[in-house]
mmCIF file of C-alpha atoms (C1' of nucleotides) in Angstrom:
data_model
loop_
_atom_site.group_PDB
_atom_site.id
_atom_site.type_symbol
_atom_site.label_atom_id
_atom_site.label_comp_id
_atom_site.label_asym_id
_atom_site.label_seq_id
_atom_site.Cartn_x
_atom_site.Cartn_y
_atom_site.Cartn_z
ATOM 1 C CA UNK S 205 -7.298 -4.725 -5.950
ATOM 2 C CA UNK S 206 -5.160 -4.569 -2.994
ATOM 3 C CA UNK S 207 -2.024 -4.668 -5.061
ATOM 4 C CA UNK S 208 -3.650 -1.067 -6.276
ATOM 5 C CA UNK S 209 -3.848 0.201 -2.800
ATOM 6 C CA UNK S 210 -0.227 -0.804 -2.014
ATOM 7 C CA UNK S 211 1.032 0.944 -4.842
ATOM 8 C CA UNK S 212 -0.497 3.970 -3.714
ATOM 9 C CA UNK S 213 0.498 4.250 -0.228
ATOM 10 C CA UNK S 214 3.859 4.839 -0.388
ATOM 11 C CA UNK S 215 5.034 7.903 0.162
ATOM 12 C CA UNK S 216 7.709 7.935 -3.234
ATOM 13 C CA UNK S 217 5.628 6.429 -5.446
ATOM 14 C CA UNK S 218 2.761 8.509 -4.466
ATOM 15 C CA UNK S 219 4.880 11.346 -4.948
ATOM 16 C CA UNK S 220 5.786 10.284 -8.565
ATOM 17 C CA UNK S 221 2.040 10.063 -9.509
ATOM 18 C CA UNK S 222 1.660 13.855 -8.190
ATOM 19 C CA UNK S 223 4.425 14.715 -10.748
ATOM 20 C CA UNK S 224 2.804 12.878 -13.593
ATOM 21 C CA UNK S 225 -0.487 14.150 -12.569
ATOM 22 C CA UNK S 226 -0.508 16.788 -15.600
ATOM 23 C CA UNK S 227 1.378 15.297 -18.447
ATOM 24 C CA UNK S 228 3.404 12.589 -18.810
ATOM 25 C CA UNK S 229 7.518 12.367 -17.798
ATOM 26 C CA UNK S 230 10.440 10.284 -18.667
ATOM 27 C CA UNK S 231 11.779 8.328 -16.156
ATOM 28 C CA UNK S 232 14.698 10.018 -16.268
ATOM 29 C CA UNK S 233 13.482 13.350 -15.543
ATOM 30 C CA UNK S 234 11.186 11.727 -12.603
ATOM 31 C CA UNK S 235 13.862 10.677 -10.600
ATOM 32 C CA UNK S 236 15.952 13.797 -11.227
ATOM 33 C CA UNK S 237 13.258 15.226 -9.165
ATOM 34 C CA UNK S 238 14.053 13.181 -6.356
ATOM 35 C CA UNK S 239 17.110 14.040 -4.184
ATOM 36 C CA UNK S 240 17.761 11.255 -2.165
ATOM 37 C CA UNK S 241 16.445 8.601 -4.221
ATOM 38 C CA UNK S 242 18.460 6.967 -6.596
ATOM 39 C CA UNK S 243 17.369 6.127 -10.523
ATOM 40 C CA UNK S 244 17.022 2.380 -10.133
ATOM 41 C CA UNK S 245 14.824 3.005 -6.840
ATOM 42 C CA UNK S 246 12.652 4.973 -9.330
ATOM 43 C CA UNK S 247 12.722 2.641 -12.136
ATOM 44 C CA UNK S 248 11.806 -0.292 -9.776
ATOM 45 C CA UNK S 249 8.661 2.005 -7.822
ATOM 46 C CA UNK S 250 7.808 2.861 -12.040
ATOM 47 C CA UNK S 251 7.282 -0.965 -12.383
ATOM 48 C CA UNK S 252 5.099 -1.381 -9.307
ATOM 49 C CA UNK S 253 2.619 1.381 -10.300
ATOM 50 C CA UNK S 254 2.591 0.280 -13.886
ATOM 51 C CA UNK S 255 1.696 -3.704 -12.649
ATOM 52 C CA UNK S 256 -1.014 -1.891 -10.414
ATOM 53 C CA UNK S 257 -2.476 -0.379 -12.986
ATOM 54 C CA UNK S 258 -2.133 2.993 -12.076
ATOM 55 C CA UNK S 259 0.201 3.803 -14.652
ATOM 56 C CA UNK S 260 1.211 3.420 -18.902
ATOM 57 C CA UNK S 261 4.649 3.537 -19.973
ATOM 58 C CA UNK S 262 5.568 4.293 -23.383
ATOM 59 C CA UNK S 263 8.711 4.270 -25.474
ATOM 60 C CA UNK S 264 10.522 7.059 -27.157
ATOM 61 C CA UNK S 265 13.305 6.789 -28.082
ATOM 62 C CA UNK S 266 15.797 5.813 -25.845
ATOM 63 C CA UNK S 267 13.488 7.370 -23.078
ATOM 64 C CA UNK S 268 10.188 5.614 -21.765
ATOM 65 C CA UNK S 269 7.645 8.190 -20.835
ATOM 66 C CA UNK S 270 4.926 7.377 -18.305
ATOM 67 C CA UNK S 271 1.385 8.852 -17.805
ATOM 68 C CA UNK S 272 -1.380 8.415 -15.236
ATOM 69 C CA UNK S 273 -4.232 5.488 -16.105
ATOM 70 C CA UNK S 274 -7.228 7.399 -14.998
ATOM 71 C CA UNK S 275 -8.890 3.518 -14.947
ATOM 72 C CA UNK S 276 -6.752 2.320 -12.462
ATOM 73 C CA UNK S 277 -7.872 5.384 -9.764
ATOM 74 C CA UNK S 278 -11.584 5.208 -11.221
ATOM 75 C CA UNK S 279 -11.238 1.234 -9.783
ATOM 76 C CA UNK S 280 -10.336 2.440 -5.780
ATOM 77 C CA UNK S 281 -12.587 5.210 -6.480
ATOM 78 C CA UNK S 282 -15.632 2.944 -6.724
ATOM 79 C CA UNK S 283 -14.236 0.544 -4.366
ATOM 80 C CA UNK S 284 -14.327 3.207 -1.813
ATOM 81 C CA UNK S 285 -17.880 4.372 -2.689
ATOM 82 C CA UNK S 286 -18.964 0.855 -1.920
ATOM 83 C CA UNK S 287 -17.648 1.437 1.431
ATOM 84 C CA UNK S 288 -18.830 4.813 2.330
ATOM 85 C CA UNK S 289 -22.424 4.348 1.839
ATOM 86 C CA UNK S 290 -23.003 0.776 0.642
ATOM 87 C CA UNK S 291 -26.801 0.964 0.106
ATOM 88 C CA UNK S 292 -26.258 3.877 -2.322
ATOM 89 C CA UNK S 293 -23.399 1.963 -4.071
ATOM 90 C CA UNK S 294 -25.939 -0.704 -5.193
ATOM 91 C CA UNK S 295 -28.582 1.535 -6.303
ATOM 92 C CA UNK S 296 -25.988 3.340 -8.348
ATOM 93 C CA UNK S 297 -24.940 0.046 -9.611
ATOM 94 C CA UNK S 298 -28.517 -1.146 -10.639
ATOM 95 C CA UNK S 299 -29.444 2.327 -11.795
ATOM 96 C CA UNK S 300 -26.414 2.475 -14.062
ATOM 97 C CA UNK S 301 -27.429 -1.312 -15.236
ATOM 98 C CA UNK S 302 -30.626 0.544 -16.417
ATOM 99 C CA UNK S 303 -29.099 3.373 -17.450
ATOM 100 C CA UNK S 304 -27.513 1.012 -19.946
ATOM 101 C CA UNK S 305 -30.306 -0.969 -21.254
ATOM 102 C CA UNK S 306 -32.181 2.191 -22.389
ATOM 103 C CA UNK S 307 -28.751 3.196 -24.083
ATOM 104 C CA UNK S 308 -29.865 7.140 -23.121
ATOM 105 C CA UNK S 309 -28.917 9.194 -20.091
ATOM 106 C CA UNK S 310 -31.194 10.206 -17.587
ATOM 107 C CA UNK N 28 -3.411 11.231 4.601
ATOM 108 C CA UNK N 29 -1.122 8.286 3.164
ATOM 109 C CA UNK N 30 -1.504 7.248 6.751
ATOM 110 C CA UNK N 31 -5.267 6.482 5.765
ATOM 111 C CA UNK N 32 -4.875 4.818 2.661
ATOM 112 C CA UNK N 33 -1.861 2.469 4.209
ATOM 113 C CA UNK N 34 -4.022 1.603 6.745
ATOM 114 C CA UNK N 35 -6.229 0.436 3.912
ATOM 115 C CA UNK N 36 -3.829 -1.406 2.060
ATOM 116 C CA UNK N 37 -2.957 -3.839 4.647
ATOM 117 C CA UNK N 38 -4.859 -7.002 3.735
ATOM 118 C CA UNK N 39 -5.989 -8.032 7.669
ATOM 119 C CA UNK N 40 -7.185 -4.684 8.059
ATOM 120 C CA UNK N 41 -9.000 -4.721 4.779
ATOM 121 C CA UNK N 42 -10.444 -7.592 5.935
ATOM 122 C CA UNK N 43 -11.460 -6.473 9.207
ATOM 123 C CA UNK N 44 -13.180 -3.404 7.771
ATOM 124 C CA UNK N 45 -15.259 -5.639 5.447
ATOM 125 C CA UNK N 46 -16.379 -7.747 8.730
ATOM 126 C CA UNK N 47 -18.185 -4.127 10.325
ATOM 127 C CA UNK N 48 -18.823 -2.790 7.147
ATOM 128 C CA UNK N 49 -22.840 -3.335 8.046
ATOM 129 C CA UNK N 50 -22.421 -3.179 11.374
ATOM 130 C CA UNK N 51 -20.430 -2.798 14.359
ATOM 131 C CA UNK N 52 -18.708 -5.981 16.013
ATOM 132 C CA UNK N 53 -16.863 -6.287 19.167
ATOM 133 C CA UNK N 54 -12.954 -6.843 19.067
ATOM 134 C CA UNK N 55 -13.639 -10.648 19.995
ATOM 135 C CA UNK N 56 -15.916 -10.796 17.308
ATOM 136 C CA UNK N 57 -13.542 -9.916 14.996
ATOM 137 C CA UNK N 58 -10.926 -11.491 16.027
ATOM 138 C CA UNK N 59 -12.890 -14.993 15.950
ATOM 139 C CA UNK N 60 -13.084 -14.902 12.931
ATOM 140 C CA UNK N 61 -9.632 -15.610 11.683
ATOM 141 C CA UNK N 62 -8.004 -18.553 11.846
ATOM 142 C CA UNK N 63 -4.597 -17.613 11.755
ATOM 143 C CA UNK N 64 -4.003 -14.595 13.699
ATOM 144 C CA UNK N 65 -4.456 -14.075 17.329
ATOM 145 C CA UNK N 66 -6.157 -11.774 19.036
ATOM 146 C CA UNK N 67 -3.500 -9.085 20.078
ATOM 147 C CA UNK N 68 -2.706 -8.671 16.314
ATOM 148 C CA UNK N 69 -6.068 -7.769 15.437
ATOM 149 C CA UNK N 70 -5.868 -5.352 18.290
ATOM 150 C CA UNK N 71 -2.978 -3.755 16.996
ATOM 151 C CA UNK N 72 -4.834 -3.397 13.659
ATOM 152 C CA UNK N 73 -7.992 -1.701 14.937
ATOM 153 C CA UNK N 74 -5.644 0.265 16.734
ATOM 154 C CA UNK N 75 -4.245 1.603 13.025
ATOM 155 C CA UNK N 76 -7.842 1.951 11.802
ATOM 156 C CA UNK N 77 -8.912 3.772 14.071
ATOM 157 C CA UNK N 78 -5.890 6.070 13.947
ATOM 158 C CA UNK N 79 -6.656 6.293 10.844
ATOM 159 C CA UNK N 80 -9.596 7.603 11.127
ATOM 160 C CA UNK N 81 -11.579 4.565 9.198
ATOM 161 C CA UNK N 82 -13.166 2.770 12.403
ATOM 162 C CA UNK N 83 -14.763 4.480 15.705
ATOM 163 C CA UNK N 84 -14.708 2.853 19.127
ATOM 164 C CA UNK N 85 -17.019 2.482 21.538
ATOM 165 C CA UNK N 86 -16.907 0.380 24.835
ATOM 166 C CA UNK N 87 -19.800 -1.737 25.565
ATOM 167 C CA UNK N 88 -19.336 -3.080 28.883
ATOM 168 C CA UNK N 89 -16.118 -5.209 28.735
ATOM 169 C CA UNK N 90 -16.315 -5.480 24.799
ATOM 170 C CA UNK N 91 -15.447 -2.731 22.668
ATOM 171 C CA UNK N 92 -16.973 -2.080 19.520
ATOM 172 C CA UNK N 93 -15.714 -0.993 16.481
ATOM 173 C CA UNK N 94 -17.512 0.467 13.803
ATOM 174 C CA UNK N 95 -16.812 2.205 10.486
ATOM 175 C CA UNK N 96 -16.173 5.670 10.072
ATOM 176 C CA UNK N 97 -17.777 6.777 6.764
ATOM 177 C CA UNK N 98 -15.675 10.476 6.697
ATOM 178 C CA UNK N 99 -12.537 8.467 6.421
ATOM 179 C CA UNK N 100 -13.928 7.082 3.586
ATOM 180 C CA UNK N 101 -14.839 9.935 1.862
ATOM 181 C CA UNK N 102 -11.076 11.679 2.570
ATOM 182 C CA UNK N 103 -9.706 9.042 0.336
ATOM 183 C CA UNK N 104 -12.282 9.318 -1.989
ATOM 184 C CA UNK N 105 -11.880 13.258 -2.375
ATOM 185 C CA UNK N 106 -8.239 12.670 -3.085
ATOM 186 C CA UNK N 107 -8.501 10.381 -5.847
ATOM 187 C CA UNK N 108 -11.091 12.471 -7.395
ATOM 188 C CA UNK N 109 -8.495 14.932 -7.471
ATOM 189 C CA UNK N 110 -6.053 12.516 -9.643
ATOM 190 C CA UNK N 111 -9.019 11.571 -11.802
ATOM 191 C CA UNK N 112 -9.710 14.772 -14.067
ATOM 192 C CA UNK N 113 -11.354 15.325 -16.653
ATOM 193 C CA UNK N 114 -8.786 17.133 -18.233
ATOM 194 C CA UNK N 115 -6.404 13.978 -18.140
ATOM 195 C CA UNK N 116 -8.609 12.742 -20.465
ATOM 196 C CA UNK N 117 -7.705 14.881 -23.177
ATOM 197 C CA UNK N 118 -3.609 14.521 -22.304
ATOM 198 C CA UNK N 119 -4.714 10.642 -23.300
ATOM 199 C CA UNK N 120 -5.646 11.514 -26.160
ATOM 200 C CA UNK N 121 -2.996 13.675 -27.617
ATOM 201 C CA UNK N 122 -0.755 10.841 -26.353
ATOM 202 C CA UNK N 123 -2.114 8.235 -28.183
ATOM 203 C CA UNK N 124 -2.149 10.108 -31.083
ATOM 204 C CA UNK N 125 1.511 10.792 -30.891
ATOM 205 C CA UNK N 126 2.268 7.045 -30.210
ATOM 206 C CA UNK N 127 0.526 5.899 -33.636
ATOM 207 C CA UNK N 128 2.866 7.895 -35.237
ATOM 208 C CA UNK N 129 5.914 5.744 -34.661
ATOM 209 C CA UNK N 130 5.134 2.295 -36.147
ATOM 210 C CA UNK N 131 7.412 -0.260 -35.789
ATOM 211 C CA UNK N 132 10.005 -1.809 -33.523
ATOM 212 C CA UNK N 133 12.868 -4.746 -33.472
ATOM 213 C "C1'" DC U 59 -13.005 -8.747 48.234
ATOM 214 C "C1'" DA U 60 -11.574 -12.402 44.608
ATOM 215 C "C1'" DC U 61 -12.524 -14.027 40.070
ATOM 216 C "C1'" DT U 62 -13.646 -13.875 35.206
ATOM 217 C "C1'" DT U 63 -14.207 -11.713 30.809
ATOM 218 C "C1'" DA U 64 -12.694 -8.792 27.201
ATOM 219 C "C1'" DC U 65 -9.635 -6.116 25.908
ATOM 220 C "C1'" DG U 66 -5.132 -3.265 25.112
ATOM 221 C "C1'" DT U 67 0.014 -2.791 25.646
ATOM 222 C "C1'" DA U 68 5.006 -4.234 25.865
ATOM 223 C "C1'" DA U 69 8.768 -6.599 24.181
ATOM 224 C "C1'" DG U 70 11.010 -9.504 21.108
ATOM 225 C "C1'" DT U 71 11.260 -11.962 16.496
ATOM 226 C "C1'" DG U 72 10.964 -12.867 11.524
ATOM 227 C "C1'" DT U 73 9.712 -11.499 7.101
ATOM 228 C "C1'" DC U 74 9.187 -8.498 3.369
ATOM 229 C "C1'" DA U 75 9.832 -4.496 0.646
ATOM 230 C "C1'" DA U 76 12.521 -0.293 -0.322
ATOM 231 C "C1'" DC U 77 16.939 0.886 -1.100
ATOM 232 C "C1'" DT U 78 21.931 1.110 -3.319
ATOM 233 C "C1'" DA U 79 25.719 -0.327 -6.392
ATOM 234 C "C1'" DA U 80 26.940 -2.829 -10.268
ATOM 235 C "C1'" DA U 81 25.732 -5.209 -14.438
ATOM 236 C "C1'" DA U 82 22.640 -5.814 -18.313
ATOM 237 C "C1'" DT U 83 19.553 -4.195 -21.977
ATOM 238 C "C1'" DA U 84 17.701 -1.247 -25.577
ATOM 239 C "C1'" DT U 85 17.913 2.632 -28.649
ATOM 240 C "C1'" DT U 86 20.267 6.069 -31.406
ATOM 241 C "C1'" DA U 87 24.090 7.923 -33.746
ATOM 242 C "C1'" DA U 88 29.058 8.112 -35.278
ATOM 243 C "C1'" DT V 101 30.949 -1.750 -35.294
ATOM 244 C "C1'" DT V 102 31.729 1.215 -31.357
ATOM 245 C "C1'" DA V 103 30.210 4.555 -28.282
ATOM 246 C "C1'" DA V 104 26.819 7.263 -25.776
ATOM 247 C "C1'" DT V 105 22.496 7.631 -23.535
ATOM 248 C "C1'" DA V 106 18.492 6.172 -20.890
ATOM 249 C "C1'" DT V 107 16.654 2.918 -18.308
ATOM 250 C "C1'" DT V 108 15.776 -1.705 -16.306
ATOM 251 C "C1'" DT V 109 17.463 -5.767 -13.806
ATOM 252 C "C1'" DT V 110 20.182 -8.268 -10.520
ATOM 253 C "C1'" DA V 111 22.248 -9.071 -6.058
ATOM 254 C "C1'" DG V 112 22.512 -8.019 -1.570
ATOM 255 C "C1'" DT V 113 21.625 -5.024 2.705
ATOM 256 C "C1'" DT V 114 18.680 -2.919 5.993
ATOM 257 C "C1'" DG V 115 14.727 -0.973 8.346
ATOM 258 C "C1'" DA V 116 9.812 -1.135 9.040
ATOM 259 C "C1'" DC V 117 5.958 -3.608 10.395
ATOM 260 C "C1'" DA V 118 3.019 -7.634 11.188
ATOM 261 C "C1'" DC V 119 3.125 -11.192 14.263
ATOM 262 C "C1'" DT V 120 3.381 -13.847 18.889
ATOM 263 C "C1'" DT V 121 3.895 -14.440 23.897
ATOM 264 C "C1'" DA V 122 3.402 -12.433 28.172
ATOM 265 C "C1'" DC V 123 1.595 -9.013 31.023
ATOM 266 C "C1'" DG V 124 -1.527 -5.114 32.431
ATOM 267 C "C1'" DT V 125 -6.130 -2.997 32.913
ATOM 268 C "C1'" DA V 126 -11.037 -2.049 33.160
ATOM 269 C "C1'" DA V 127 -15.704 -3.675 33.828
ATOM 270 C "C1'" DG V 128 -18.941 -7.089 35.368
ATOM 271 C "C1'" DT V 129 -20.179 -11.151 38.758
ATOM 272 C "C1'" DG V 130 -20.424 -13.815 43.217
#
DNA sequence: CACTTACGTAAGTGTCAACTAAAATATTAA
DNA sequence: TTAATATTTTAGTTGACACTTACGTAAGTG
């Protein structure tokens, strides 16, 4: 959980997740957007976001493309909602439980 | 705005903000409650918090209390809601669809 | 006033992670 | 096979930051 939080708060690999924010980008082309970062300081900030979940990497050709994992920001997302009004967290959380028994929205 | 979320991301400060997360506790408090880190460091780490912007202080006689700061919260919480579109969701899916098209490897 | 309590701040140290250069790996094409 | 391309991995350096000890400061007590 706190390995996600890392990932995100450094200032490069933050950056990267900006420019994959639309659509997806070799690696190549990633760090060619970088000018004074070099392409193995890319690849290796790649691997940290991909083992925090934040990211999916993909192979094509001799190219590996990576794209945002919307799960991996959903997962701080609710983290921080737990913090920022706790109470309301859990009656989401028991709400939602319900939600789910019913198997029909609200 | 990184400067929040690497606040977060330390794990003695993550701690620390789950020890007031109900309510506020005086810097002894907090401090007293690890075993392995003395009392200066986790002065030095409510000092990041609340520079933050995730903790508010308060002096209570000699003590100062610390409490959290829900808008710091929600900052964070604003951002990633930014990363986490709904339109992503359809890049996914063109993705994937792409991927299945190349079968096999080795 | 002196003394104690409850802190923060300063200065110095050690560790870890971000970085670079060089080597290794994987894929495609001749 | 050899070469070219795209990228990761390895090895090693360095700077940032989390930590400790020592000191400083503000508020309460006798």
């Amino acid at each position: 959980m706190l390995e996600t939080i890392q990932a995100l708060a450094e200032p490069t690999r933050f950056s990267i997740l900006r420019m994959i924010r639309w659509e997806e980008k070799s690696a190549g082309e990633i760090a060619g957007r970088f000018k004074n970062i070099t392409r193995p300081a890319v690849s290796q900030h790649l691997g940290v976001l991909r083992k925090a979940g934040l990211v999916t990497e993909r192979r094509a050709g001799t190219s590996r493309m990576y794209r945002l994992r919307p799960e991996g920001f959903a997962e701080i997302k609710a983290l921080l909602e737990d913090f920022w009004d706790p109470r309301l967290a859990k009656l989401k959380a028991v709400a939602e439980k319900d939600e789910k028994q019913r198997g029909r929205k609200k």
